Amino acid sequence: MAALFMVLGDESVFTQIAVFFSKMATVTFGGAYAVLSYVAQQGVETFQWLEPGEMLEGLGLAETTPGPLILVTQFVGFLAAYRDGAGEPSLLMASAGALLTTWVTFLPCFLWIFAGAPYVEKLRNNHGLSSALSAITAVVVGVIANLALWFAVNAVFGEHQRFTTGWGINMQLPVLDSINAPMMTLAVIAIVCAFRLKMAMLPLLGTCATLGVLWVFWTH
């Protein structure tokens, strides 16, 4: 990262990728679903590396391919470098962005593992710390709910508007007229199958995927 700063400066997309994803890997916790809430909002709204729909596609790609879900960060880094304003879109630059993203995302994880491994069992016996970790678990559930809400709003509604107030509220609200009726229908079917019919995960995914494919073929 120091070399990137010295050679490319802090305005370079590679420097921004290195700083953002290494910070993400260092200070976040709770698994991929909790972390991706932060990545999605920062990558789309702050850095504007990709569009909300593209983030949805990246998550779907990561969910349906082998490997950990956190590899969707590679997709974000790939598009960020591919669209770098310093030149024409380049697969070479994009590949470098994806590799850099992978390096700075996973290196801090291994650092914490090797540094903390000798103390993990001792921490299990610390009742005060166990209570604190239980509270953190509840917070992680809230963060995952935030991710689900962000993706739902961007999947079901095609247009959004920014809502801000003088009290520090800054949030994205959907334009109700831009609702995606097929997507909403699929979401309702998935909810009914999961919570009412108690359908298992693989049949549920197969049902929704089949309905989605049929809808695409019918409309095209």
Tab-separated table of C-alpha atoms in Angstrom:
chain	number	residue	atom	x	y	z
A	1	MET	CA	0.000	0.000	0.000
A	2	ALA	CA	2.873	2.370	0.742
A	3	ALA	CA	4.306	1.645	-2.704
A	4	LEU	CA	0.928	2.375	-4.315
A	5	PHE	CA	0.740	5.697	-2.491
A	6	MET	CA	4.247	6.695	-3.542
A	7	VAL	CA	3.987	5.565	-7.181
A	8	LEU	CA	0.331	6.243	-8.074
A	9	GLY	CA	-0.855	8.742	-5.459
A	10	ASP	CA	-4.021	8.675	-3.403
A	11	GLU	CA	-6.314	9.446	-6.375
A	12	SER	CA	-5.480	6.207	-8.186
A	13	VAL	CA	-8.210	3.576	-8.284
A	14	PHE	CA	-5.651	0.969	-7.192
A	15	THR	CA	-4.731	2.973	-4.119
A	16	GLN	CA	-8.399	3.435	-3.305
A	17	ILE	CA	-9.024	-0.302	-3.729
A	18	ALA	CA	-6.094	-1.166	-1.457
A	19	VAL	CA	-7.130	1.250	1.296
A	20	PHE	CA	-10.836	0.440	1.208
A	21	PHE	CA	-10.660	-3.363	1.128
A	22	SER	CA	-7.788	-3.629	3.615
A	23	LYS	CA	-9.732	-1.391	6.010
A	24	MET	CA	-12.813	-3.536	5.445
A	25	ALA	CA	-10.892	-6.733	6.204
A	26	THR	CA	-9.274	-5.230	9.310
A	27	VAL	CA	-12.224	-3.701	11.152
A	28	THR	CA	-15.311	-5.687	10.063
A	29	PHE	CA	-16.630	-8.928	11.533
A	30	GLY	CA	-19.655	-11.189	11.330
A	31	GLY	CA	-19.109	-13.052	8.076
A	32	ALA	CA	-19.593	-12.196	4.431
A	33	TYR	CA	-23.247	-11.184	4.695
A	34	ALA	CA	-22.434	-8.590	7.342
A	35	VAL	CA	-19.384	-7.271	5.488
A	36	LEU	CA	-21.075	-7.045	2.081
A	37	SER	CA	-23.596	-4.536	3.392
A	38	TYR	CA	-20.711	-2.120	3.907
A	39	VAL	CA	-19.035	-3.047	0.602
A	40	ALA	CA	-22.232	-2.616	-1.424
A	41	GLN	CA	-23.104	0.782	-0.043
A	42	GLN	CA	-19.565	2.151	-0.262
A	43	GLY	CA	-18.791	0.671	-3.674
A	44	VAL	CA	-22.052	1.872	-5.224
A	45	GLU	CA	-22.881	5.110	-3.434
A	46	THR	CA	-19.533	6.503	-2.267
A	47	PHE	CA	-16.952	5.378	-4.831
A	48	GLN	CA	-19.482	4.752	-7.647
A	49	TRP	CA	-17.422	1.872	-8.976
A	50	LEU	CA	-20.545	0.008	-10.135
A	51	GLU	CA	-24.322	0.286	-10.358
A	52	PRO	CA	-26.745	-1.244	-7.812
A	53	GLY	CA	-27.930	-3.805	-10.377
A	54	GLU	CA	-24.346	-4.853	-11.055
A	55	MET	CA	-23.772	-5.365	-7.336
A	56	LEU	CA	-26.829	-7.604	-7.299
A	57	GLU	CA	-25.412	-9.574	-10.232
A	58	GLY	CA	-22.068	-9.902	-8.470
A	59	LEU	CA	-23.743	-11.280	-5.356
A	60	GLY	CA	-25.729	-13.746	-7.452
A	61	LEU	CA	-22.549	-14.821	-9.229
A	62	ALA	CA	-20.766	-15.362	-5.911
A	63	GLU	CA	-23.726	-17.326	-4.502
A	64	THR	CA	-23.831	-19.749	-7.425
A	65	THR	CA	-20.111	-20.474	-7.861
A	66	PRO	CA	-17.677	-22.454	-5.667
A	67	GLY	CA	-15.739	-20.528	-3.047
A	68	PRO	CA	-16.580	-18.149	-0.202
A	69	LEU	CA	-19.210	-15.463	-0.716
A	70	ILE	CA	-16.692	-12.744	0.177
A	71	LEU	CA	-15.120	-13.269	-3.263
A	72	VAL	CA	-17.773	-10.884	-4.583
A	73	THR	CA	-15.246	-8.231	-3.524
A	74	GLN	CA	-13.110	-9.441	-6.454
A	75	PHE	CA	-15.995	-8.589	-8.765
A	76	VAL	CA	-16.164	-5.073	-7.299
A	77	GLY	CA	-12.399	-4.537	-7.622
A	78	PHE	CA	-12.463	-5.894	-11.175
A	79	LEU	CA	-15.129	-3.412	-12.314
A	80	ALA	CA	-13.522	-0.532	-10.415
A	81	ALA	CA	-10.198	-0.987	-12.230
A	82	TYR	CA	-11.882	-1.811	-15.548
A	83	ARG	CA	-13.677	1.536	-15.537
A	84	ASP	CA	-10.788	3.583	-14.248
A	85	GLY	CA	-11.162	7.081	-15.617
A	86	ALA	CA	-7.424	7.319	-16.354
A	87	GLY	CA	-7.752	5.321	-19.565
A	88	GLU	CA	-9.839	3.068	-21.766
A	89	PRO	CA	-11.541	0.006	-20.222
A	90	SER	CA	-8.903	-2.704	-19.953
A	91	LEU	CA	-9.120	-6.377	-18.977
A	92	LEU	CA	-5.476	-6.245	-17.870
A	93	MET	CA	-6.168	-3.369	-15.476
A	94	ALA	CA	-9.338	-5.093	-14.300
A	95	SER	CA	-7.470	-8.329	-13.555
A	96	ALA	CA	-4.857	-6.375	-11.609
A	97	GLY	CA	-7.671	-4.728	-9.623
A	98	ALA	CA	-9.203	-8.133	-8.835
A	99	LEU	CA	-5.858	-9.576	-7.711
A	100	LEU	CA	-5.125	-6.537	-5.564
A	101	THR	CA	-8.572	-6.794	-3.980
A	102	THR	CA	-8.000	-10.451	-3.122
A	103	TRP	CA	-4.597	-9.734	-1.575
A	104	VAL	CA	-5.659	-6.847	0.666
A	105	THR	CA	-8.917	-8.597	1.652
A	106	PHE	CA	-7.410	-11.870	2.847
A	107	LEU	CA	-4.002	-10.822	4.189
A	108	PRO	CA	-5.374	-9.126	7.365
A	109	CYS	CA	-7.533	-12.222	8.024
A	110	PHE	CA	-4.471	-14.460	8.138
A	111	LEU	CA	-2.728	-11.893	10.323
A	112	TRP	CA	-5.513	-12.069	12.917
A	113	ILE	CA	-5.591	-15.872	12.746
A	114	PHE	CA	-1.878	-16.296	13.412
A	115	ALA	CA	-1.789	-13.556	16.038
A	116	GLY	CA	-4.927	-14.657	17.897
A	117	ALA	CA	-4.849	-18.448	17.598
A	118	PRO	CA	-2.861	-19.019	20.835
A	119	TYR	CA	-5.415	-17.044	22.860
A	120	VAL	CA	-8.722	-18.275	21.429
A	121	GLU	CA	-9.309	-21.031	23.995
A	122	LYS	CA	-8.481	-18.674	26.864
A	123	LEU	CA	-10.983	-16.142	25.562
A	124	ARG	CA	-13.718	-18.796	25.574
A	125	ASN	CA	-13.405	-19.038	29.382
A	126	ASN	CA	-13.729	-15.268	29.878
A	127	HIS	CA	-17.399	-14.829	30.858
A	128	GLY	CA	-17.345	-11.059	30.495
A	129	LEU	CA	-15.976	-11.292	26.987
A	130	SER	CA	-18.483	-14.036	26.095
A	131	SER	CA	-21.340	-11.711	27.070
A	132	ALA	CA	-19.875	-8.949	24.923
A	133	LEU	CA	-19.577	-11.325	21.963
A	134	SER	CA	-23.238	-12.292	22.403
A	135	ALA	CA	-24.176	-8.624	22.092
A	136	ILE	CA	-22.011	-8.347	18.983
A	137	THR	CA	-23.858	-11.321	17.491
A	138	ALA	CA	-27.131	-9.419	17.847
A	139	VAL	CA	-25.583	-6.420	16.087
A	140	VAL	CA	-24.402	-8.652	13.240
A	141	VAL	CA	-27.978	-9.871	12.734
A	142	GLY	CA	-29.036	-6.237	12.338
A	143	VAL	CA	-26.265	-5.592	9.809
A	144	ILE	CA	-27.332	-8.622	7.763
A	145	ALA	CA	-30.916	-7.327	7.840
A	146	ASN	CA	-29.577	-4.030	6.509
A	147	LEU	CA	-27.916	-5.899	3.629
A	148	ALA	CA	-31.158	-7.725	2.828
A	149	LEU	CA	-33.093	-4.446	2.830
A	150	TRP	CA	-30.547	-2.676	0.602
A	151	PHE	CA	-30.557	-5.469	-1.963
A	152	ALA	CA	-34.347	-5.806	-1.837
A	153	VAL	CA	-34.899	-2.102	-2.484
A	154	ASN	CA	-32.462	-2.086	-5.400
A	155	ALA	CA	-33.815	-5.314	-6.888
A	156	VAL	CA	-37.530	-4.561	-6.653
A	157	PHE	CA	-37.457	-0.863	-7.551
A	158	GLY	CA	-35.779	0.557	-10.650
A	159	GLU	CA	-35.512	4.169	-9.441
A	160	HIS	CA	-34.512	5.709	-6.120
A	161	GLN	CA	-34.328	9.114	-4.516
A	162	ARG	CA	-32.079	10.493	-1.793
A	163	PHE	CA	-33.781	11.556	1.448
A	164	THR	CA	-31.789	13.858	3.729
A	165	THR	CA	-32.631	15.984	6.756
A	166	GLY	CA	-30.812	18.435	8.974
A	167	TRP	CA	-30.606	15.831	11.747
A	168	GLY	CA	-28.070	13.644	9.994
A	169	ILE	CA	-30.515	11.338	8.214
A	170	ASN	CA	-29.241	10.403	4.759
A	171	MET	CA	-30.931	7.448	3.133
A	172	GLN	CA	-32.032	6.089	-0.215
A	173	LEU	CA	-35.781	5.622	-0.724
A	174	PRO	CA	-37.434	3.783	-3.632
A	175	VAL	CA	-39.694	5.475	-6.163
A	176	LEU	CA	-42.879	3.427	-5.792
A	177	ASP	CA	-43.914	3.856	-9.430
A	178	SER	CA	-40.715	2.105	-10.574
A	179	ILE	CA	-41.584	-1.250	-8.983
A	180	ASN	CA	-40.420	-4.349	-10.836
A	181	ALA	CA	-43.568	-6.502	-10.765
A	182	PRO	CA	-41.935	-9.816	-11.833
A	183	MET	CA	-39.191	-9.406	-9.234
A	184	MET	CA	-41.739	-8.594	-6.531
A	185	THR	CA	-43.794	-11.624	-7.537
A	186	LEU	CA	-40.747	-13.885	-7.300
A	187	ALA	CA	-39.892	-12.419	-3.892
A	188	VAL	CA	-43.421	-13.096	-2.589
A	189	ILE	CA	-43.322	-16.661	-3.949
A	190	ALA	CA	-39.943	-17.227	-2.276
A	191	ILE	CA	-41.233	-15.911	1.059
A	192	VAL	CA	-44.331	-18.130	0.924
A	193	CYS	CA	-42.279	-21.196	-0.031
A	194	ALA	CA	-39.699	-20.582	2.696
A	195	PHE	CA	-41.851	-19.558	5.657
A	196	ARG	CA	-45.278	-21.006	4.887
A	197	LEU	CA	-44.507	-24.203	2.993
A	198	LYS	CA	-41.165	-24.778	4.806
A	199	MET	CA	-39.501	-25.668	1.502
A	200	ALA	CA	-35.862	-26.767	1.706
A	201	MET	CA	-33.163	-24.497	0.315
A	202	LEU	CA	-32.295	-26.372	-2.902
A	203	PRO	CA	-35.915	-26.883	-4.052
A	204	LEU	CA	-36.605	-23.233	-3.226
A	205	LEU	CA	-33.649	-22.025	-5.305
A	206	GLY	CA	-34.613	-24.366	-8.132
A	207	THR	CA	-38.207	-23.127	-8.121
A	208	CYS	CA	-37.267	-19.444	-8.197
A	209	ALA	CA	-34.558	-19.972	-10.821
A	210	THR	CA	-36.961	-21.897	-13.054
A	211	LEU	CA	-39.648	-19.229	-12.747
A	212	GLY	CA	-37.086	-16.540	-13.531
A	213	VAL	CA	-35.848	-18.358	-16.635
A	214	LEU	CA	-39.410	-18.938	-17.847
A	215	TRP	CA	-40.218	-15.256	-17.369
A	216	VAL	CA	-37.156	-14.150	-19.360
A	217	PHE	CA	-37.943	-16.530	-22.245
A	218	TRP	CA	-41.591	-15.461	-22.284
A	219	THR	CA	-40.814	-11.719	-22.364
A	220	HIS	CA	-38.060	-12.034	-24.987
